XYZ file of N, CA and C in Angstrom:
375
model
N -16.687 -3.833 -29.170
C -15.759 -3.974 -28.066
C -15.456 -2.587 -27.501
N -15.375 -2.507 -26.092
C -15.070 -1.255 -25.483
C -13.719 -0.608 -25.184
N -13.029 0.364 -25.619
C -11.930 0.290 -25.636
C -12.108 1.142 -24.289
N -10.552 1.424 -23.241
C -10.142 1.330 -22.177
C -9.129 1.768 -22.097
N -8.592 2.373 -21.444
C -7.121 2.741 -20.708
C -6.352 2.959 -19.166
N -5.644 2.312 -18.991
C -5.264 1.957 -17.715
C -3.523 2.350 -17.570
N -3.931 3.451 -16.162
C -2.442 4.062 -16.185
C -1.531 2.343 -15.527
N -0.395 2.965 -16.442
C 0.794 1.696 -15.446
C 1.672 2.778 -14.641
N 2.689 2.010 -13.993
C 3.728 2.404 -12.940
C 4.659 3.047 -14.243
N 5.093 3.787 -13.332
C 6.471 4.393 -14.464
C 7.227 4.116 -13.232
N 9.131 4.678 -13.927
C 9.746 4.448 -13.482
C 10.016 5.347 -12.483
N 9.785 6.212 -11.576
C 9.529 7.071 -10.613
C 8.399 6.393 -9.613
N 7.660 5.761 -10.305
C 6.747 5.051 -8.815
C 7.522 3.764 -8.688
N 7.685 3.110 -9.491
C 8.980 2.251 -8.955
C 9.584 2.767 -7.730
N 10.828 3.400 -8.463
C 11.020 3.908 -7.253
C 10.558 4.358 -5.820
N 9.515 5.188 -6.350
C 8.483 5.340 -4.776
C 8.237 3.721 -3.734
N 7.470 3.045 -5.127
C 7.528 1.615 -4.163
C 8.681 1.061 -3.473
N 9.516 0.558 -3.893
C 11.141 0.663 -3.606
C 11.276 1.262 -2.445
N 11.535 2.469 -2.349
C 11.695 3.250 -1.295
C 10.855 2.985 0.017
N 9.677 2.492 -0.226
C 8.602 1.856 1.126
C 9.312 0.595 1.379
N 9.347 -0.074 0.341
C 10.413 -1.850 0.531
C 10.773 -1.189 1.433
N 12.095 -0.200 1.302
C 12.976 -0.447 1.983
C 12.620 0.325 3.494
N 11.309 0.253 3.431
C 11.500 0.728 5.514
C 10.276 -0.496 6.137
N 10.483 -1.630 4.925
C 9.718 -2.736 5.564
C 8.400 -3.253 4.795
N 7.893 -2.641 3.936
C 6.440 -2.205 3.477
C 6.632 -3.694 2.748
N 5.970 -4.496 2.251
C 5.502 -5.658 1.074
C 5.723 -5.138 0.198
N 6.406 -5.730 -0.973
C 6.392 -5.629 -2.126
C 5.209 -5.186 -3.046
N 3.830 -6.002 -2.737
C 2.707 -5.657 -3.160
C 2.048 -4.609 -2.505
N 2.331 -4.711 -0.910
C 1.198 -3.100 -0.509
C 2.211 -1.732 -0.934
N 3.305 -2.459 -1.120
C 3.894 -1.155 -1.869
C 3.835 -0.608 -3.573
N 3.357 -1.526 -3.864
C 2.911 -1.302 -5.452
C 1.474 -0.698 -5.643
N 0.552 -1.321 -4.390
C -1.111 -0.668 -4.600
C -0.888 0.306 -3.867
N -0.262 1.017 -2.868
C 0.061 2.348 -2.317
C 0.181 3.026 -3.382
N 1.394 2.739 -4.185
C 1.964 3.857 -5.196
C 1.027 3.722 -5.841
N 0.198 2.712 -6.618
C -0.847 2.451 -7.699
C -2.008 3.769 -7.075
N -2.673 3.082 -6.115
C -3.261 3.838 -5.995
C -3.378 5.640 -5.604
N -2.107 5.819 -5.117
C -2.033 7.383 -5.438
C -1.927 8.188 -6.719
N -1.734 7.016 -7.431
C -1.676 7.959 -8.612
C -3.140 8.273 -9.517
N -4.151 7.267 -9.075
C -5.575 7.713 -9.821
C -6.403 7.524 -8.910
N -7.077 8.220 -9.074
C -8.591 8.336 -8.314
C -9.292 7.347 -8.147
N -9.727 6.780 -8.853
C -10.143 5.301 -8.532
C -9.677 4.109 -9.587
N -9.623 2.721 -8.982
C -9.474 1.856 -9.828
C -10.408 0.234 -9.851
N -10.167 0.045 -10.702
C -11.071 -1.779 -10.011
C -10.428 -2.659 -10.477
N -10.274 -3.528 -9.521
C -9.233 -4.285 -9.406
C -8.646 -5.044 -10.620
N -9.032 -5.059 -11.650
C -8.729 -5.366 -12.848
C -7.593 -4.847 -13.423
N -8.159 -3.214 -13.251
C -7.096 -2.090 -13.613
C -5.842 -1.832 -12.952
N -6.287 -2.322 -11.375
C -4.717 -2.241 -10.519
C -3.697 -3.500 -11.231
N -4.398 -4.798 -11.556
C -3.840 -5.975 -12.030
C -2.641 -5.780 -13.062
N -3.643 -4.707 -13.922
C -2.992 -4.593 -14.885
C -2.068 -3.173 -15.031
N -2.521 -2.838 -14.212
C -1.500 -0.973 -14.355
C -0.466 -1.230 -13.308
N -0.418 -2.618 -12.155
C 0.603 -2.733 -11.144
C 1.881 -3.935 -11.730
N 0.903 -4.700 -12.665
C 1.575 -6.157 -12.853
C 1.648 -6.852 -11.835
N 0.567 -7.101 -11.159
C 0.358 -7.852 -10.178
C -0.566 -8.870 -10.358
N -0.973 -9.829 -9.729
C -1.917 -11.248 -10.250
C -2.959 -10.854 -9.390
N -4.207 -11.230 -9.379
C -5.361 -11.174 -8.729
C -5.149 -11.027 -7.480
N -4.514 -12.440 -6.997
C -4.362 -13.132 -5.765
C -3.471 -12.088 -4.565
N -2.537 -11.450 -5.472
C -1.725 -10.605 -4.662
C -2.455 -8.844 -4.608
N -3.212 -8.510 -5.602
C -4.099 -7.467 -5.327
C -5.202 -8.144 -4.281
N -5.500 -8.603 -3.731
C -6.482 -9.510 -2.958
C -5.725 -9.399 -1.472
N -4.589 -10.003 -1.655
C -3.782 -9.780 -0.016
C -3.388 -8.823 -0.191
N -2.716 -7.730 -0.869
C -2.536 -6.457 -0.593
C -3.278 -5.640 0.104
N -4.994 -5.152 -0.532
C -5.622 -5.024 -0.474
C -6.362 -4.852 0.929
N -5.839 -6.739 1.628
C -6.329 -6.661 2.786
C -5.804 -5.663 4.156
N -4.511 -5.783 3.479
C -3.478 -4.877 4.283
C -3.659 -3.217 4.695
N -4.222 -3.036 3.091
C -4.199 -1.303 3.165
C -5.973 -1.258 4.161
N -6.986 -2.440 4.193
C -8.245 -2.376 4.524
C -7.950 -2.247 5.881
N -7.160 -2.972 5.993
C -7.040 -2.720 7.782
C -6.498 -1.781 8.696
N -5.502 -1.125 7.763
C -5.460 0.365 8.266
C -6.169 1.390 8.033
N -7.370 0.894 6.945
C -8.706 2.229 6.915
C -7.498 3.071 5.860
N -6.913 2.493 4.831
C -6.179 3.289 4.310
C -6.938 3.630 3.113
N -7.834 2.369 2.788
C -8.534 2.102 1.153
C -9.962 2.165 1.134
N -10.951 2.680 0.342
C -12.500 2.490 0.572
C -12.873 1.638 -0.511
N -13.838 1.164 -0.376
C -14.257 0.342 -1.691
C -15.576 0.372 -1.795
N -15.793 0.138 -2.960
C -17.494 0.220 -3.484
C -17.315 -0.727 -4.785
N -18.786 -0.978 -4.519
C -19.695 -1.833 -5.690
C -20.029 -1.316 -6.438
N -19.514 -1.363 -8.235
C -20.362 -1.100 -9.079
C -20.793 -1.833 -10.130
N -21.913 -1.794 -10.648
C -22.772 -2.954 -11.211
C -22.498 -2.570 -12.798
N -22.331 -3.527 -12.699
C -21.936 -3.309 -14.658
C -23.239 -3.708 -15.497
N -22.989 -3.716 -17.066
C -24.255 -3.798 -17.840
C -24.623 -5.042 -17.166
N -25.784 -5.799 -17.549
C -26.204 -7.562 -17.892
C -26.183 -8.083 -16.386
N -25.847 -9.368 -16.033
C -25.809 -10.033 -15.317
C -24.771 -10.014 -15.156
N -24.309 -10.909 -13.848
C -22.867 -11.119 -13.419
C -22.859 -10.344 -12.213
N -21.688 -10.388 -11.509
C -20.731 -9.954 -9.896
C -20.689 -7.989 -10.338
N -20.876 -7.586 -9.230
C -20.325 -6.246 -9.736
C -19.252 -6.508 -9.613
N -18.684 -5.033 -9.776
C -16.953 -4.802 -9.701
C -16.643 -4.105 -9.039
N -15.615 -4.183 -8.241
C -15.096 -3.796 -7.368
C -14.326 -2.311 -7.799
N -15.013 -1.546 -7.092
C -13.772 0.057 -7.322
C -13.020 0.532 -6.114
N -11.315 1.188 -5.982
C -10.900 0.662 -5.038
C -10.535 2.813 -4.794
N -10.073 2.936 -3.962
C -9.486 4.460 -3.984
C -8.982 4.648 -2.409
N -7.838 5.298 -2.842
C -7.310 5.847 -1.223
C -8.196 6.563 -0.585
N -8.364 6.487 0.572
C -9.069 7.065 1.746
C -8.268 8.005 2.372
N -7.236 7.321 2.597
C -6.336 8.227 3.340
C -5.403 8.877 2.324
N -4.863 10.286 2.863
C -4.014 10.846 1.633
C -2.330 10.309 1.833
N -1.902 10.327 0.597
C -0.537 9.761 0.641
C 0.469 10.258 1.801
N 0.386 11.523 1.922
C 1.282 11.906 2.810
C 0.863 11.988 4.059
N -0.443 11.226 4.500
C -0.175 10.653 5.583
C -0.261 8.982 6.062
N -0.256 8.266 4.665
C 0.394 7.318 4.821
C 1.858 7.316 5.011
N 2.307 8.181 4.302
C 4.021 8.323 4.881
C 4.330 8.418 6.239
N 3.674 9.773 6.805
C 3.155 9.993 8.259
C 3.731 8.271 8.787
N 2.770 7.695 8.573
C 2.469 7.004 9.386
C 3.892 5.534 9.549
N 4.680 5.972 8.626
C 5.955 5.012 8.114
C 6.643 5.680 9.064
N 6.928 6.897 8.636
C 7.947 7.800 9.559
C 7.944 7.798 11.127
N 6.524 7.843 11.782
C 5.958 7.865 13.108
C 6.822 6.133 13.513
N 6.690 5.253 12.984
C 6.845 3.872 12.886
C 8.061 3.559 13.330
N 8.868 3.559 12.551
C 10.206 3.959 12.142
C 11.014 4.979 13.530
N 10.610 5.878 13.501
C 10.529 6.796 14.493
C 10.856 6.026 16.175
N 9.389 5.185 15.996
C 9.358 4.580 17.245
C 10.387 3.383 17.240
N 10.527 2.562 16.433
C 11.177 1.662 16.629
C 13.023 1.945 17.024
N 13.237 3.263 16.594
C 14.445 3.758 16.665
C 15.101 4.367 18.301
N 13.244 4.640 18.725
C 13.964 5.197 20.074
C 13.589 3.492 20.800
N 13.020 2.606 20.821
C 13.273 1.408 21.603
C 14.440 0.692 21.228
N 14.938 1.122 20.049
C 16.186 0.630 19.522
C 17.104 1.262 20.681
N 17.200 2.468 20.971
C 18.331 3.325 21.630
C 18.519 3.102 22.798
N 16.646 2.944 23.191
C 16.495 2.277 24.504
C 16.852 1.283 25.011
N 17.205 0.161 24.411
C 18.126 -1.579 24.384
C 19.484 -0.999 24.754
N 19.962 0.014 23.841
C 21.270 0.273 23.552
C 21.823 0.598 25.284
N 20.916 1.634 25.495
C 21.217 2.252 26.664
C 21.106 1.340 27.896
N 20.342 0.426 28.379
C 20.228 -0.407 29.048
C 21.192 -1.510 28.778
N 21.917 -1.888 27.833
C 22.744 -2.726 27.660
C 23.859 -1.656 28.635
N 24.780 -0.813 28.114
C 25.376 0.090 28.400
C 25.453 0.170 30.106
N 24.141 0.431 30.729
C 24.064 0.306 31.828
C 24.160 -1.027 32.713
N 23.762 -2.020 32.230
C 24.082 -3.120 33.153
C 25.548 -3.528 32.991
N 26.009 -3.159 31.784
C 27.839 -3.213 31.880
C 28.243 -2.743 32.597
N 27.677 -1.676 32.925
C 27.979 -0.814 34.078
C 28.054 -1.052 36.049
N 27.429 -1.771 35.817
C 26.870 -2.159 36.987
C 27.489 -3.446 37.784
């Protein structure tokens, strides 16, 4: 039998995830964000088990970070027969996935101000 080791979340990426929750992020693309910044590569087995997440939700996560070109993936073929396996790794670097929260956020704040102000003005009027 092959023995193995697979980093988990500590309580500081918690937090990190957490902290994305809270400007909107999924619960799960916020767990494979943090997951995956912390190792170089993983396959999806290893996120399963180093995120505590179920297949199904590394699967829709997954799709999420694919569509922003955030994640790359590759095939690798294991001994014997069978499916390869999937290896997963950030593409993009963490801090400009943040970038890209902040920019977000950012925007939504000045169309926020922008309502504000146009309310303001037709009272006016």
């Amino acid at each position: 039998m092959k023995e193995s080791t697979v980093k988990v979340l500590d309580d500081k990426d918690l937090e990190f995830a957490e902290t994305l929750r809270s400007l909107g992020v999924q619960r799960n693309v916020a767990i494979l964000i943090t997951y995956l910044a912390n190792v170089d590569e993983a396959s999806s087995r290893d996120i399963e088990m180093g995120s505590n997440l179920r297949q199904p939700e590394v699967s829709i996560a997954m799709r999420a970070l694919r569509e922003n070109n955030w994640v790359s993936e590759k095939e690798v073929r294991r001994g014997g027969k069978g499916r390869p396996m999937k290896v997963y790794s950030l593409l993009t670097p963490i801090d400009e996935i943040i970038k890209h929260f902040e920019e977000e956020k950012q925007q939504e704040s000045a169309q926020t101000m922008e309502s504000i102000q146009k309310l303001k003005e037709l009272i006016l009027s």
